PDB file of C-alpha atoms in Angstrom:
ATOM      1  CA  UNK A1310       0.000   0.000   0.000  1.00 57.00           C
ATOM      2  CA  UNK A1311       2.778   2.435   0.864  1.00 84.00           C
ATOM      3  CA  UNK A1312       0.545   4.444   3.216  1.00 97.00           C
ATOM      4  CA  UNK A1313       0.855   5.486   6.863  1.00 98.00           C
ATOM      5  CA  UNK A1314      -1.521   3.730   9.260  1.00 98.00           C
ATOM      6  CA  UNK A1315      -2.281   4.467  12.900  1.00 98.00           C
ATOM      7  CA  UNK A1316      -3.628   1.612  15.015  1.00 98.00           C
ATOM      8  CA  UNK A1317      -4.783   2.494  18.530  1.00 98.00           C
ATOM      9  CA  UNK A1318      -4.334  -0.253  21.082  1.00 98.00           C
ATOM     10  CA  UNK A1319      -1.990  -1.582  18.451  1.00 98.00           C
ATOM     11  CA  UNK A1320       0.608  -3.495  20.455  1.00 98.00           C
ATOM     12  CA  UNK A1321      -1.441  -6.314  21.993  1.00 96.00           C
ATOM     13  CA  UNK A1322      -4.191  -8.750  21.049  1.00 95.00           C
ATOM     14  CA  UNK A1323      -6.304  -7.904  18.033  1.00 97.00           C
ATOM     15  CA  UNK A1324      -4.546  -4.561  17.686  1.00 98.00           C
ATOM     16  CA  UNK A1325      -1.127  -6.202  17.406  1.00 98.00           C
ATOM     17  CA  UNK A1326      -2.432  -8.554  14.719  1.00 98.00           C
ATOM     18  CA  UNK A1327      -3.853  -5.567  12.824  1.00 98.00           C
ATOM     19  CA  UNK A1328      -0.570  -3.677  13.048  1.00 98.00           C
ATOM     20  CA  UNK A1329       1.326  -6.682  11.702  1.00 98.00           C
ATOM     21  CA  UNK A1330      -1.171  -7.265   8.883  1.00 98.00           C
ATOM     22  CA  UNK A1331      -1.010  -3.648   7.743  1.00 98.00           C
ATOM     23  CA  UNK A1332       2.778  -3.730   7.785  1.00 98.00           C
ATOM     24  CA  UNK A1333       2.702  -6.942   5.727  1.00 98.00           C
ATOM     25  CA  UNK A1334       0.430  -5.135   3.251  1.00 97.00           C
ATOM     26  CA  UNK A1335       3.081  -2.470   2.776  1.00 97.00           C
ATOM     27  CA  UNK A1336       1.958   0.220   5.209  1.00 98.00           C
ATOM     28  CA  UNK A1337       4.168   2.216   7.501  1.00 98.00           C
ATOM     29  CA  UNK A1338       2.462   1.492  10.817  1.00 98.00           C
ATOM     30  CA  UNK A1339       2.344   3.522  14.016  1.00 98.00           C
ATOM     31  CA  UNK A1340       1.038   1.459  16.930  1.00 98.00           C
ATOM     32  CA  UNK A1341      -0.458   3.440  19.797  1.00 98.00           C
ATOM     33  CA  UNK A1342      -0.698   2.090  23.328  1.00 98.00           C
ATOM     34  CA  UNK A1343      -1.841   3.500  26.653  1.00 96.00           C
ATOM     35  CA  UNK A1344       0.188   2.022  29.481  1.00 91.00           C
ATOM     36  CA  UNK A1345       1.931  -1.331  29.114  1.00 92.00           C
ATOM     37  CA  UNK A1346       5.482  -0.242  28.345  1.00 95.00           C
ATOM     38  CA  UNK A1347       6.917  -3.748  28.623  1.00 96.00           C
ATOM     39  CA  UNK A1348       4.485  -5.217  26.093  1.00 95.00           C
ATOM     40  CA  UNK A1349       4.972  -2.278  23.748  1.00 97.00           C
ATOM     41  CA  UNK A1350       8.766  -2.618  23.874  1.00 98.00           C
ATOM     42  CA  UNK A1351       8.550  -6.349  23.160  1.00 98.00           C
ATOM     43  CA  UNK A1352       6.156  -5.714  20.271  1.00 98.00           C
ATOM     44  CA  UNK A1353       8.424  -3.055  18.748  1.00 98.00           C
ATOM     45  CA  UNK A1354      11.468  -5.312  19.036  1.00 98.00           C
ATOM     46  CA  UNK A1355       9.622  -8.239  17.456  1.00 97.00           C
ATOM     47  CA  UNK A1356       8.035  -6.328  14.577  1.00 98.00           C
ATOM     48  CA  UNK A1357      10.087  -3.210  13.956  1.00 98.00           C
ATOM     49  CA  UNK A1358       6.867  -1.195  14.180  1.00 98.00           C
ATOM     50  CA  UNK A1359       7.177   2.162  15.912  1.00 98.00           C
ATOM     51  CA  UNK A1360       5.081   2.622  19.035  1.00 98.00           C
ATOM     52  CA  UNK A1361       3.568   5.797  20.470  1.00 98.00           C
ATOM     53  CA  UNK A1362       2.192   6.155  23.982  1.00 98.00           C
ATOM     54  CA  UNK A1363      -0.903   8.168  24.819  1.00 98.00           C
ATOM     55  CA  UNK A1364      -4.424   7.663  26.145  1.00 98.00           C
ATOM     56  CA  UNK A1365      -7.250   7.915  23.631  1.00 98.00           C
ATOM     57  CA  UNK A1366      -9.372   9.442  26.400  1.00 98.00           C
ATOM     58  CA  UNK A1367      -7.307  12.648  26.114  1.00 98.00           C
ATOM     59  CA  UNK A1368      -8.117  14.702  23.011  1.00 98.00           C
ATOM     60  CA  UNK A1369      -5.009  16.867  23.210  1.00 98.00           C
ATOM     61  CA  UNK A1370      -2.828  13.794  23.603  1.00 98.00           C
ATOM     62  CA  UNK A1371      -4.448  12.287  20.494  1.00 98.00           C
ATOM     63  CA  UNK A1372      -3.906  15.501  18.559  1.00 98.00           C
ATOM     64  CA  UNK A1373      -0.274  15.776  19.640  1.00 98.00           C
ATOM     65  CA  UNK A1374       0.378  12.070  19.027  1.00 98.00           C
ATOM     66  CA  UNK A1375      -1.073  12.198  15.525  1.00 98.00           C
ATOM     67  CA  UNK A1376       0.971  15.307  14.759  1.00 98.00           C
ATOM     68  CA  UNK A1377       4.138  13.554  15.945  1.00 98.00           C
ATOM     69  CA  UNK A1378       3.430  10.532  13.747  1.00 98.00           C
ATOM     70  CA  UNK A1379       2.810  12.732  10.719  1.00 98.00           C
ATOM     71  CA  UNK A1380       6.019  14.667  11.366  1.00 98.00           C
ATOM     72  CA  UNK A1381       8.044  11.458  11.658  1.00 97.00           C
ATOM     73  CA  UNK A1382       6.328   9.096   9.210  1.00 97.00           C
ATOM     74  CA  UNK A1383       4.131  11.201   6.927  1.00 97.00           C
ATOM     75  CA  UNK A1384       0.413  11.961   6.606  1.00 98.00           C
ATOM     76  CA  UNK A1385      -1.880   9.405   8.210  1.00 98.00           C
ATOM     77  CA  UNK A1386      -4.006   7.825   5.479  1.00 98.00           C
ATOM     78  CA  UNK A1387      -5.431   4.933   7.509  1.00 98.00           C
ATOM     79  CA  UNK A1388      -6.698   5.066  11.074  1.00 98.00           C
ATOM     80  CA  UNK A1389      -7.875   1.989  12.953  1.00 98.00           C
ATOM     81  CA  UNK A1390      -9.678   2.854  16.198  1.00 98.00           C
ATOM     82  CA  UNK A1391      -9.158  -0.376  18.091  1.00 98.00           C
ATOM     83  CA  UNK A1392      -8.383   0.717  21.677  1.00 97.00           C
ATOM     84  CA  UNK A1393     -11.041  -0.417  24.129  1.00 96.00           C
ATOM     85  CA  UNK A1394     -11.692  -1.525  27.691  1.00 95.00           C
ATOM     86  CA  UNK A1395     -14.334  -3.383  29.672  1.00 94.00           C
ATOM     87  CA  UNK A1396     -15.682  -2.623  33.125  1.00 95.00           C
ATOM     88  CA  UNK A1397     -18.346  -5.293  33.379  1.00 94.00           C
ATOM     89  CA  UNK A1398     -21.146  -5.280  35.937  1.00 96.00           C
ATOM     90  CA  UNK A1399     -24.852  -5.913  35.956  1.00 97.00           C
ATOM     91  CA  UNK A1400     -26.690  -2.648  35.480  1.00 98.00           C
ATOM     92  CA  UNK A1401     -28.075  -2.438  39.004  1.00 98.00           C
ATOM     93  CA  UNK A1402     -24.522  -2.739  40.330  1.00 98.00           C
ATOM     94  CA  UNK A1403     -22.752  -0.602  37.726  1.00 98.00           C
ATOM     95  CA  UNK A1404     -21.156   2.528  39.111  1.00 98.00           C
ATOM     96  CA  UNK A1405     -21.030   5.918  37.372  1.00 98.00           C
ATOM     97  CA  UNK A1406     -17.252   5.495  37.262  1.00 98.00           C
ATOM     98  CA  UNK A1407     -17.543   2.171  35.417  1.00 98.00           C
ATOM     99  CA  UNK A1408     -19.899   3.810  32.945  1.00 98.00           C
ATOM    100  CA  UNK A1409     -17.686   6.855  32.369  1.00 98.00           C
ATOM    101  CA  UNK A1410     -14.443   4.899  31.978  1.00 98.00           C
ATOM    102  CA  UNK A1411     -15.867   2.759  29.198  1.00 98.00           C
ATOM    103  CA  UNK A1412     -17.615   5.672  27.477  1.00 98.00           C
ATOM    104  CA  UNK A1413     -14.445   7.772  27.645  1.00 98.00           C
ATOM    105  CA  UNK A1414     -12.268   5.074  26.069  1.00 98.00           C
ATOM    106  CA  UNK A1415     -14.521   3.183  23.677  1.00 98.00           C
ATOM    107  CA  UNK A1416     -16.735   5.978  22.378  1.00 98.00           C
ATOM    108  CA  UNK A1417     -15.184   9.369  23.072  1.00 98.00           C
ATOM    109  CA  UNK A1418     -11.810   7.755  22.378  1.00 98.00           C
ATOM    110  CA  UNK A1419     -12.953   6.985  18.835  1.00 98.00           C
ATOM    111  CA  UNK A1420     -13.875  10.647  18.304  1.00 98.00           C
ATOM    112  CA  UNK A1421     -10.580  11.758  19.832  1.00 98.00           C
ATOM    113  CA  UNK A1422      -8.616   9.418  17.572  1.00 98.00           C
ATOM    114  CA  UNK A1423     -10.287  10.234  14.262  1.00 98.00           C
ATOM    115  CA  UNK A1424     -11.106  13.920  14.639  1.00 98.00           C
ATOM    116  CA  UNK A1425      -7.546  15.354  14.449  1.00 98.00           C
ATOM    117  CA  UNK A1426      -6.767  13.201  11.380  1.00 98.00           C
ATOM    118  CA  UNK A1427      -9.989  13.793   9.457  1.00 98.00           C
ATOM    119  CA  UNK A1428      -9.191  17.283   8.058  1.00 98.00           C
ATOM    120  CA  UNK A1429      -5.962  16.058   6.472  1.00 98.00           C
ATOM    121  CA  UNK A1430      -7.763  13.153   4.844  1.00 98.00           C
ATOM    122  CA  UNK A1431     -10.322  15.588   3.412  1.00 98.00           C
ATOM    123  CA  UNK A1432      -7.613  17.863   2.060  1.00 98.00           C
ATOM    124  CA  UNK A1433      -5.705  15.006   0.409  1.00 98.00           C
ATOM    125  CA  UNK A1434      -8.828  13.342  -0.975  1.00 98.00           C
ATOM    126  CA  UNK A1435      -8.131   9.936   0.537  1.00 98.00           C
ATOM    127  CA  UNK A1436      -8.705   8.140   3.797  1.00 98.00           C
ATOM    128  CA  UNK A1437      -9.555   4.829   5.379  1.00 98.00           C
ATOM    129  CA  UNK A1438     -11.285   4.915   8.770  1.00 98.00           C
ATOM    130  CA  UNK A1439     -11.926   1.579  10.476  1.00 99.00           C
ATOM    131  CA  UNK A1440     -13.424   1.102  13.922  1.00 98.00           C
ATOM    132  CA  UNK A1441     -13.279  -2.167  15.822  1.00 98.00           C
ATOM    133  CA  UNK A1442     -16.747  -2.564  17.324  1.00 98.00           C
ATOM    134  CA  UNK A1443     -18.097  -5.843  18.751  1.00 97.00           C
ATOM    135  CA  UNK A1444     -20.753  -8.497  18.421  1.00 97.00           C
ATOM    136  CA  UNK A1445     -22.070  -7.174  21.723  1.00 96.00           C
ATOM    137  CA  UNK A1446     -22.612  -3.756  20.184  1.00 97.00           C
ATOM    138  CA  UNK A1447     -24.931  -5.482  17.711  1.00 97.00           C
ATOM    139  CA  UNK A1448     -26.878  -7.797  19.978  1.00 97.00           C
ATOM    140  CA  UNK A1449     -26.292  -6.447  23.488  1.00 96.00           C
ATOM    141  CA  UNK A1450     -24.924  -8.439  26.402  1.00 94.00           C
ATOM    142  CA  UNK A1451     -25.971  -8.837  30.015  1.00 94.00           C
ATOM    143  CA  UNK A1452     -23.415  -7.289  32.321  1.00 95.00           C
ATOM    144  CA  UNK A1453     -22.104  -5.013  29.566  1.00 96.00           C
ATOM    145  CA  UNK A1454     -24.574  -2.156  29.248  1.00 98.00           C
ATOM    146  CA  UNK A1455     -21.684   0.312  29.170  1.00 98.00           C
ATOM    147  CA  UNK A1456     -19.577  -1.668  26.683  1.00 97.00           C
ATOM    148  CA  UNK A1457     -22.493  -2.537  24.394  1.00 98.00           C
ATOM    149  CA  UNK A1458     -23.608   1.101  24.348  1.00 98.00           C
ATOM    150  CA  UNK A1459     -20.183   2.271  23.219  1.00 98.00           C
ATOM    151  CA  UNK A1460     -19.785  -0.372  20.569  1.00 98.00           C
ATOM    152  CA  UNK A1461     -23.254   0.363  19.169  1.00 98.00           C
ATOM    153  CA  UNK A1462     -22.377   4.054  19.218  1.00 98.00           C
ATOM    154  CA  UNK A1463     -19.218   3.335  17.250  1.00 98.00           C
ATOM    155  CA  UNK A1464     -21.387   1.951  14.447  1.00 98.00           C
ATOM    156  CA  UNK A1465     -23.326   5.217  14.394  1.00 98.00           C
ATOM    157  CA  UNK A1466     -20.062   7.129  14.078  1.00 98.00           C
ATOM    158  CA  UNK A1467     -18.970   5.019  11.125  1.00 98.00           C
ATOM    159  CA  UNK A1468     -22.259   5.272   9.260  1.00 98.00           C
ATOM    160  CA  UNK A1469     -22.308   9.028   9.639  1.00 98.00           C
ATOM    161  CA  UNK A1470     -18.645   9.499   8.697  1.00 98.00           C
ATOM    162  CA  UNK A1471     -19.216   7.338   5.623  1.00 98.00           C
ATOM    163  CA  UNK A1472     -21.762   9.862   4.394  1.00 98.00           C
ATOM    164  CA  UNK A1473     -19.566  12.850   5.199  1.00 98.00           C
ATOM    165  CA  UNK A1474     -16.401  11.373   3.736  1.00 98.00           C
ATOM    166  CA  UNK A1475     -17.676   9.787   0.532  1.00 98.00           C
ATOM    167  CA  UNK A1476     -17.260  12.865  -1.654  1.00 98.00           C
ATOM    168  CA  UNK A1477     -13.732  13.359  -0.325  1.00 98.00           C
ATOM    169  CA  UNK A1478     -12.427   9.887  -1.083  1.00 98.00           C
ATOM    170  CA  UNK A1479     -12.687   8.707   2.537  1.00 98.00           C
ATOM    171  CA  UNK A1480     -14.291   5.417   3.481  1.00 98.00           C
ATOM    172  CA  UNK A1481     -15.456   4.558   6.992  1.00 99.00           C
ATOM    173  CA  UNK A1482     -16.245   1.003   8.035  1.00 98.00           C
ATOM    174  CA  UNK A1483     -16.485  -1.195  11.112  1.00 98.00           C
ATOM    175  CA  UNK A1484     -15.481  -4.712  12.032  1.00 98.00           C
ATOM    176  CA  UNK A1485     -17.499  -6.462  14.738  1.00 98.00           C
ATOM    177  CA  UNK A1486     -15.506  -9.375  16.128  1.00 98.00           C
ATOM    178  CA  UNK A1487     -17.156 -12.164  18.027  1.00 97.00           C
ATOM    179  CA  UNK A1488     -15.227 -14.080  20.671  1.00 96.00           C
ATOM    180  CA  UNK A1489     -11.541 -14.071  19.750  1.00 97.00           C
ATOM    181  CA  UNK A1490      -8.696 -16.057  21.315  1.00 94.00           C
ATOM    182  CA  UNK A1491      -6.977 -13.074  22.903  1.00 90.00           C
ATOM    183  CA  UNK A1492      -5.182 -13.187  26.246  1.00 84.00           C
ATOM    184  CA  UNK A1493      -8.298 -11.780  27.926  1.00 79.00           C
ATOM    185  CA  UNK A1494     -10.611 -14.506  26.594  1.00 85.00           C
ATOM    186  CA  UNK A1495      -8.091 -17.282  27.145  1.00 87.00           C
ATOM    187  CA  UNK A1496      -7.699 -16.169  30.761  1.00 83.00           C
ATOM    188  CA  UNK A1497     -11.314 -17.013  31.634  1.00 82.00           C
ATOM    189  CA  UNK A1498     -11.961 -20.424  33.213  1.00 87.00           C
ATOM    190  CA  UNK A1499     -12.008 -23.310  30.751  1.00 90.00           C
ATOM    191  CA  UNK A1500     -15.627 -24.169  31.573  1.00 90.00           C
ATOM    192  CA  UNK A1501     -16.678 -20.607  30.714  1.00 88.00           C
ATOM    193  CA  UNK A1502     -14.800 -20.795  27.404  1.00 91.00           C
ATOM    194  CA  UNK A1503     -16.540 -24.067  26.635  1.00 93.00           C
ATOM    195  CA  UNK A1504     -19.922 -22.405  27.159  1.00 93.00           C
ATOM    196  CA  UNK A1505     -18.893 -19.561  24.862  1.00 93.00           C
ATOM    197  CA  UNK A1506     -17.694 -21.915  22.130  1.00 96.00           C
ATOM    198  CA  UNK A1507     -20.932 -23.901  22.372  1.00 96.00           C
ATOM    199  CA  UNK A1508     -22.764 -20.777  21.160  1.00 95.00           C
ATOM    200  CA  UNK A1509     -20.525 -20.360  18.079  1.00 97.00           C
ATOM    201  CA  UNK A1510     -21.723 -22.387  15.067  1.00 98.00           C
ATOM    202  CA  UNK A1511     -18.223 -22.882  13.642  1.00 98.00           C
ATOM    203  CA  UNK A1512     -17.274 -24.487  16.947  1.00 97.00           C
ATOM    204  CA  UNK A1513     -14.217 -22.450  17.901  1.00 96.00           C
ATOM    205  CA  UNK A1514     -12.959 -19.046  18.955  1.00 97.00           C
ATOM    206  CA  UNK A1515     -11.756 -16.680  16.265  1.00 97.00           C
ATOM    207  CA  UNK A1516      -8.101 -15.791  15.842  1.00 97.00           C
ATOM    208  CA  UNK A1517      -6.810 -12.195  16.013  1.00 98.00           C
ATOM    209  CA  UNK A1518      -5.334 -12.633  12.540  1.00 98.00           C
ATOM    210  CA  UNK A1519      -8.812 -13.269  11.126  1.00 98.00           C
ATOM    211  CA  UNK A1520      -9.944  -9.853  12.322  1.00 98.00           C
ATOM    212  CA  UNK A1521      -6.717  -8.318  11.033  1.00 98.00           C
ATOM    213  CA  UNK A1522      -7.369  -9.654   7.536  1.00 98.00           C
ATOM    214  CA  UNK A1523     -10.757  -7.927   7.513  1.00 98.00           C
ATOM    215  CA  UNK A1524      -9.096  -4.655   8.476  1.00 98.00           C
ATOM    216  CA  UNK A1525      -6.329  -5.008   5.900  1.00 98.00           C
ATOM    217  CA  UNK A1526      -8.919  -5.445   3.157  1.00 98.00           C
ATOM    218  CA  UNK A1527     -10.993  -2.444   4.273  1.00 98.00           C
ATOM    219  CA  UNK A1528      -7.795  -0.363   4.398  1.00 98.00           C
ATOM    220  CA  UNK A1529      -6.790  -1.288   0.869  1.00 97.00           C
ATOM    221  CA  UNK A1530      -7.335   0.645  -2.348  1.00 95.00           C
ATOM    222  CA  UNK A1531      -9.459  -2.282  -3.544  1.00 97.00           C
ATOM    223  CA  UNK A1532     -12.090  -1.493  -0.893  1.00 98.00           C
ATOM    224  CA  UNK A1533     -12.817   1.997  -2.202  1.00 97.00           C
ATOM    225  CA  UNK A1534     -16.478   1.223  -2.999  1.00 98.00           C
ATOM    226  CA  UNK A1535     -17.188  -0.133   0.492  1.00 98.00           C
ATOM    227  CA  UNK A1536     -18.185   2.470   3.049  1.00 98.00           C
ATOM    228  CA  UNK A1537     -20.606   2.609   5.962  1.00 98.00           C
ATOM    229  CA  UNK A1538     -20.381  -1.178   6.176  1.00 98.00           C
ATOM    230  CA  UNK A1539     -20.036  -3.539   9.111  1.00 98.00           C
ATOM    231  CA  UNK A1540     -18.169  -6.812   8.751  1.00 98.00           C
ATOM    232  CA  UNK A1541     -19.426  -9.313  11.317  1.00 98.00           C
ATOM    233  CA  UNK A1542     -16.617 -11.764  12.052  1.00 98.00           C
ATOM    234  CA  UNK A1543     -18.183 -13.990  14.691  1.00 97.00           C
ATOM    235  CA  UNK A1544     -18.285 -17.544  13.379  1.00 98.00           C
ATOM    236  CA  UNK A1545     -22.013 -17.373  12.719  1.00 98.00           C
ATOM    237  CA  UNK A1546     -22.936 -16.534  16.311  1.00 97.00           C
ATOM    238  CA  UNK A1547     -25.017 -13.498  15.364  1.00 96.00           C
ATOM    239  CA  UNK A1548     -26.384 -12.113  12.102  1.00 93.00           C
ATOM    240  CA  UNK A1549     -26.951  -8.370  11.833  1.00 80.00           C
TER     241      UNK A1549
END
Protein backbone atom coordinates (compact mmCIF):
# COMPACT_ATOMS: atom_id res chain seq x y z
CA UNK A 1 0.00 0.00 0.00
CA UNK A 2 2.78 2.43 0.86
CA UNK A 3 0.55 4.44 3.22
CA UNK A 4 0.85 5.49 6.86
CA UNK A 5 -1.52 3.73 9.26
CA UNK A 6 -2.28 4.47 12.90
CA UNK A 7 -3.63 1.61 15.01
CA UNK A 8 -4.78 2.49 18.53
CA UNK A 9 -4.33 -0.25 21.08
CA UNK A 10 -1.99 -1.58 18.45
CA UNK A 11 0.61 -3.50 20.46
CA UNK A 12 -1.44 -6.31 21.99
CA UNK A 13 -4.19 -8.75 21.05
CA UNK A 14 -6.30 -7.90 18.03
CA UNK A 15 -4.55 -4.56 17.69
CA UNK A 16 -1.13 -6.20 17.41
CA UNK A 17 -2.43 -8.55 14.72
CA UNK A 18 -3.85 -5.57 12.82
CA UNK A 19 -0.57 -3.68 13.05
CA UNK A 20 1.33 -6.68 11.70
CA UNK A 21 -1.17 -7.26 8.88
CA UNK A 22 -1.01 -3.65 7.74
CA UNK A 23 2.78 -3.73 7.79
CA UNK A 24 2.70 -6.94 5.73
CA UNK A 25 0.43 -5.14 3.25
CA UNK A 26 3.08 -2.47 2.78
CA UNK A 27 1.96 0.22 5.21
CA UNK A 28 4.17 2.22 7.50
CA UNK A 29 2.46 1.49 10.82
CA UNK A 30 2.34 3.52 14.02
CA UNK A 31 1.04 1.46 16.93
CA UNK A 32 -0.46 3.44 19.80
CA UNK A 33 -0.70 2.09 23.33
CA UNK A 34 -1.84 3.50 26.65
CA UNK A 35 0.19 2.02 29.48
CA UNK A 36 1.93 -1.33 29.11
CA UNK A 37 5.48 -0.24 28.35
CA UNK A 38 6.92 -3.75 28.62
CA UNK A 39 4.48 -5.22 26.09
CA UNK A 40 4.97 -2.28 23.75
CA UNK A 41 8.77 -2.62 23.87
CA UNK A 42 8.55 -6.35 23.16
CA UNK A 43 6.16 -5.71 20.27
CA UNK A 44 8.42 -3.06 18.75
CA UNK A 45 11.47 -5.31 19.04
CA UNK A 46 9.62 -8.24 17.46
CA UNK A 47 8.04 -6.33 14.58
CA UNK A 48 10.09 -3.21 13.96
CA UNK A 49 6.87 -1.19 14.18
CA UNK A 50 7.18 2.16 15.91
CA UNK A 51 5.08 2.62 19.04
CA UNK A 52 3.57 5.80 20.47
CA UNK A 53 2.19 6.16 23.98
CA UNK A 54 -0.90 8.17 24.82
CA UNK A 55 -4.42 7.66 26.15
CA UNK A 56 -7.25 7.91 23.63
CA UNK A 57 -9.37 9.44 26.40
CA UNK A 58 -7.31 12.65 26.11
CA UNK A 59 -8.12 14.70 23.01
CA UNK A 60 -5.01 16.87 23.21
CA UNK A 61 -2.83 13.79 23.60
CA UNK A 62 -4.45 12.29 20.49
CA UNK A 63 -3.91 15.50 18.56
CA UNK A 64 -0.27 15.78 19.64
CA UNK A 65 0.38 12.07 19.03
CA UNK A 66 -1.07 12.20 15.52
CA UNK A 67 0.97 15.31 14.76
CA UNK A 68 4.14 13.55 15.95
CA UNK A 69 3.43 10.53 13.75
CA UNK A 70 2.81 12.73 10.72
CA UNK A 71 6.02 14.67 11.37
CA UNK A 72 8.04 11.46 11.66
CA UNK A 73 6.33 9.10 9.21
CA UNK A 74 4.13 11.20 6.93
CA UNK A 75 0.41 11.96 6.61
CA UNK A 76 -1.88 9.40 8.21
CA UNK A 77 -4.01 7.82 5.48
CA UNK A 78 -5.43 4.93 7.51
CA UNK A 79 -6.70 5.07 11.07
CA UNK A 80 -7.87 1.99 12.95
CA UNK A 81 -9.68 2.85 16.20
CA UNK A 82 -9.16 -0.38 18.09
CA UNK A 83 -8.38 0.72 21.68
CA UNK A 84 -11.04 -0.42 24.13
CA UNK A 85 -11.69 -1.53 27.69
CA UNK A 86 -14.33 -3.38 29.67
CA UNK A 87 -15.68 -2.62 33.13
CA UNK A 88 -18.35 -5.29 33.38
CA UNK A 89 -21.15 -5.28 35.94
CA UNK A 90 -24.85 -5.91 35.96
CA UNK A 91 -26.69 -2.65 35.48
CA UNK A 92 -28.07 -2.44 39.00
CA UNK A 93 -24.52 -2.74 40.33
CA UNK A 94 -22.75 -0.60 37.73
CA UNK A 95 -21.16 2.53 39.11
CA UNK A 96 -21.03 5.92 37.37
CA UNK A 97 -17.25 5.49 37.26
CA UNK A 98 -17.54 2.17 35.42
CA UNK A 99 -19.90 3.81 32.94
CA UNK A 100 -17.69 6.85 32.37
CA UNK A 101 -14.44 4.90 31.98
CA UNK A 102 -15.87 2.76 29.20
CA UNK A 103 -17.61 5.67 27.48
CA UNK A 104 -14.44 7.77 27.64
CA UNK A 105 -12.27 5.07 26.07
CA UNK A 106 -14.52 3.18 23.68
CA UNK A 107 -16.74 5.98 22.38
CA UNK A 108 -15.18 9.37 23.07
CA UNK A 109 -11.81 7.75 22.38
CA UNK A 110 -12.95 6.98 18.84
CA UNK A 111 -13.88 10.65 18.30
CA UNK A 112 -10.58 11.76 19.83
CA UNK A 113 -8.62 9.42 17.57
CA UNK A 114 -10.29 10.23 14.26
CA UNK A 115 -11.11 13.92 14.64
CA UNK A 116 -7.55 15.35 14.45
CA UNK A 117 -6.77 13.20 11.38
CA UNK A 118 -9.99 13.79 9.46
CA UNK A 119 -9.19 17.28 8.06
CA UNK A 120 -5.96 16.06 6.47
CA UNK A 121 -7.76 13.15 4.84
CA UNK A 122 -10.32 15.59 3.41
CA UNK A 123 -7.61 17.86 2.06
CA UNK A 124 -5.71 15.01 0.41
CA UNK A 125 -8.83 13.34 -0.98
CA UNK A 126 -8.13 9.94 0.54
CA UNK A 127 -8.70 8.14 3.80
CA UNK A 128 -9.56 4.83 5.38
CA UNK A 129 -11.28 4.91 8.77
CA UNK A 130 -11.93 1.58 10.48
CA UNK A 131 -13.42 1.10 13.92
CA UNK A 132 -13.28 -2.17 15.82
CA UNK A 133 -16.75 -2.56 17.32
CA UNK A 134 -18.10 -5.84 18.75
CA UNK A 135 -20.75 -8.50 18.42
CA UNK A 136 -22.07 -7.17 21.72
CA UNK A 137 -22.61 -3.76 20.18
CA UNK A 138 -24.93 -5.48 17.71
CA UNK A 139 -26.88 -7.80 19.98
CA UNK A 140 -26.29 -6.45 23.49
CA UNK A 141 -24.92 -8.44 26.40
CA UNK A 142 -25.97 -8.84 30.01
CA UNK A 143 -23.41 -7.29 32.32
CA UNK A 144 -22.10 -5.01 29.57
CA UNK A 145 -24.57 -2.16 29.25
CA UNK A 146 -21.68 0.31 29.17
CA UNK A 147 -19.58 -1.67 26.68
CA UNK A 148 -22.49 -2.54 24.39
CA UNK A 149 -23.61 1.10 24.35
CA UNK A 150 -20.18 2.27 23.22
CA UNK A 151 -19.79 -0.37 20.57
CA UNK A 152 -23.25 0.36 19.17
CA UNK A 153 -22.38 4.05 19.22
CA UNK A 154 -19.22 3.33 17.25
CA UNK A 155 -21.39 1.95 14.45
CA UNK A 156 -23.33 5.22 14.39
CA UNK A 157 -20.06 7.13 14.08
CA UNK A 158 -18.97 5.02 11.13
CA UNK A 159 -22.26 5.27 9.26
CA UNK A 160 -22.31 9.03 9.64
CA UNK A 161 -18.64 9.50 8.70
CA UNK A 162 -19.22 7.34 5.62
CA UNK A 163 -21.76 9.86 4.39
CA UNK A 164 -19.57 12.85 5.20
CA UNK A 165 -16.40 11.37 3.74
CA UNK A 166 -17.68 9.79 0.53
CA UNK A 167 -17.26 12.86 -1.65
CA UNK A 168 -13.73 13.36 -0.33
CA UNK A 169 -12.43 9.89 -1.08
CA UNK A 170 -12.69 8.71 2.54
CA UNK A 171 -14.29 5.42 3.48
CA UNK A 172 -15.46 4.56 6.99
CA UNK A 173 -16.25 1.00 8.03
CA UNK A 174 -16.48 -1.19 11.11
CA UNK A 175 -15.48 -4.71 12.03
CA UNK A 176 -17.50 -6.46 14.74
CA UNK A 177 -15.51 -9.37 16.13
CA UNK A 178 -17.16 -12.16 18.03
CA UNK A 179 -15.23 -14.08 20.67
CA UNK A 180 -11.54 -14.07 19.75
CA UNK A 181 -8.70 -16.06 21.32
CA UNK A 182 -6.98 -13.07 22.90
CA UNK A 183 -5.18 -13.19 26.25
CA UNK A 184 -8.30 -11.78 27.93
CA UNK A 185 -10.61 -14.51 26.59
CA UNK A 186 -8.09 -17.28 27.15
CA UNK A 187 -7.70 -16.17 30.76
CA UNK A 188 -11.31 -17.01 31.63
CA UNK A 189 -11.96 -20.42 33.21
CA UNK A 190 -12.01 -23.31 30.75
CA UNK A 191 -15.63 -24.17 31.57
CA UNK A 192 -16.68 -20.61 30.71
CA UNK A 193 -14.80 -20.80 27.40
CA UNK A 194 -16.54 -24.07 26.64
CA UNK A 195 -19.92 -22.41 27.16
CA UNK A 196 -18.89 -19.56 24.86
CA UNK A 197 -17.69 -21.92 22.13
CA UNK A 198 -20.93 -23.90 22.37
CA UNK A 199 -22.76 -20.78 21.16
CA UNK A 200 -20.53 -20.36 18.08
CA UNK A 201 -21.72 -22.39 15.07
CA UNK A 202 -18.22 -22.88 13.64
CA UNK A 203 -17.27 -24.49 16.95
CA UNK A 204 -14.22 -22.45 17.90
CA UNK A 205 -12.96 -19.05 18.96
CA UNK A 206 -11.76 -16.68 16.27
CA UNK A 207 -8.10 -15.79 15.84
CA UNK A 208 -6.81 -12.20 16.01
CA UNK A 209 -5.33 -12.63 12.54
CA UNK A 210 -8.81 -13.27 11.13
CA UNK A 211 -9.94 -9.85 12.32
CA UNK A 212 -6.72 -8.32 11.03
CA UNK A 213 -7.37 -9.65 7.54
CA UNK A 214 -10.76 -7.93 7.51
CA UNK A 215 -9.10 -4.65 8.48
CA UNK A 216 -6.33 -5.01 5.90
CA UNK A 217 -8.92 -5.45 3.16
CA UNK A 218 -10.99 -2.44 4.27
CA UNK A 219 -7.80 -0.36 4.40
CA UNK A 220 -6.79 -1.29 0.87
CA UNK A 221 -7.34 0.64 -2.35
CA UNK A 222 -9.46 -2.28 -3.54
CA UNK A 223 -12.09 -1.49 -0.89
CA UNK A 224 -12.82 2.00 -2.20
CA UNK A 225 -16.48 1.22 -3.00
CA UNK A 226 -17.19 -0.13 0.49
CA UNK A 227 -18.19 2.47 3.05
CA UNK A 228 -20.61 2.61 5.96
CA UNK A 229 -20.38 -1.18 6.18
CA UNK A 230 -20.04 -3.54 9.11
CA UNK A 231 -18.17 -6.81 8.75
CA UNK A 232 -19.43 -9.31 11.32
CA UNK A 233 -16.62 -11.76 12.05
CA UNK A 234 -18.18 -13.99 14.69
CA UNK A 235 -18.28 -17.54 13.38
CA UNK A 236 -22.01 -17.37 12.72
CA UNK A 237 -22.94 -16.53 16.31
CA UNK A 238 -25.02 -13.50 15.36
CA UNK A 239 -26.38 -12.11 12.10
CA UNK A 240 -26.95 -8.37 11.83
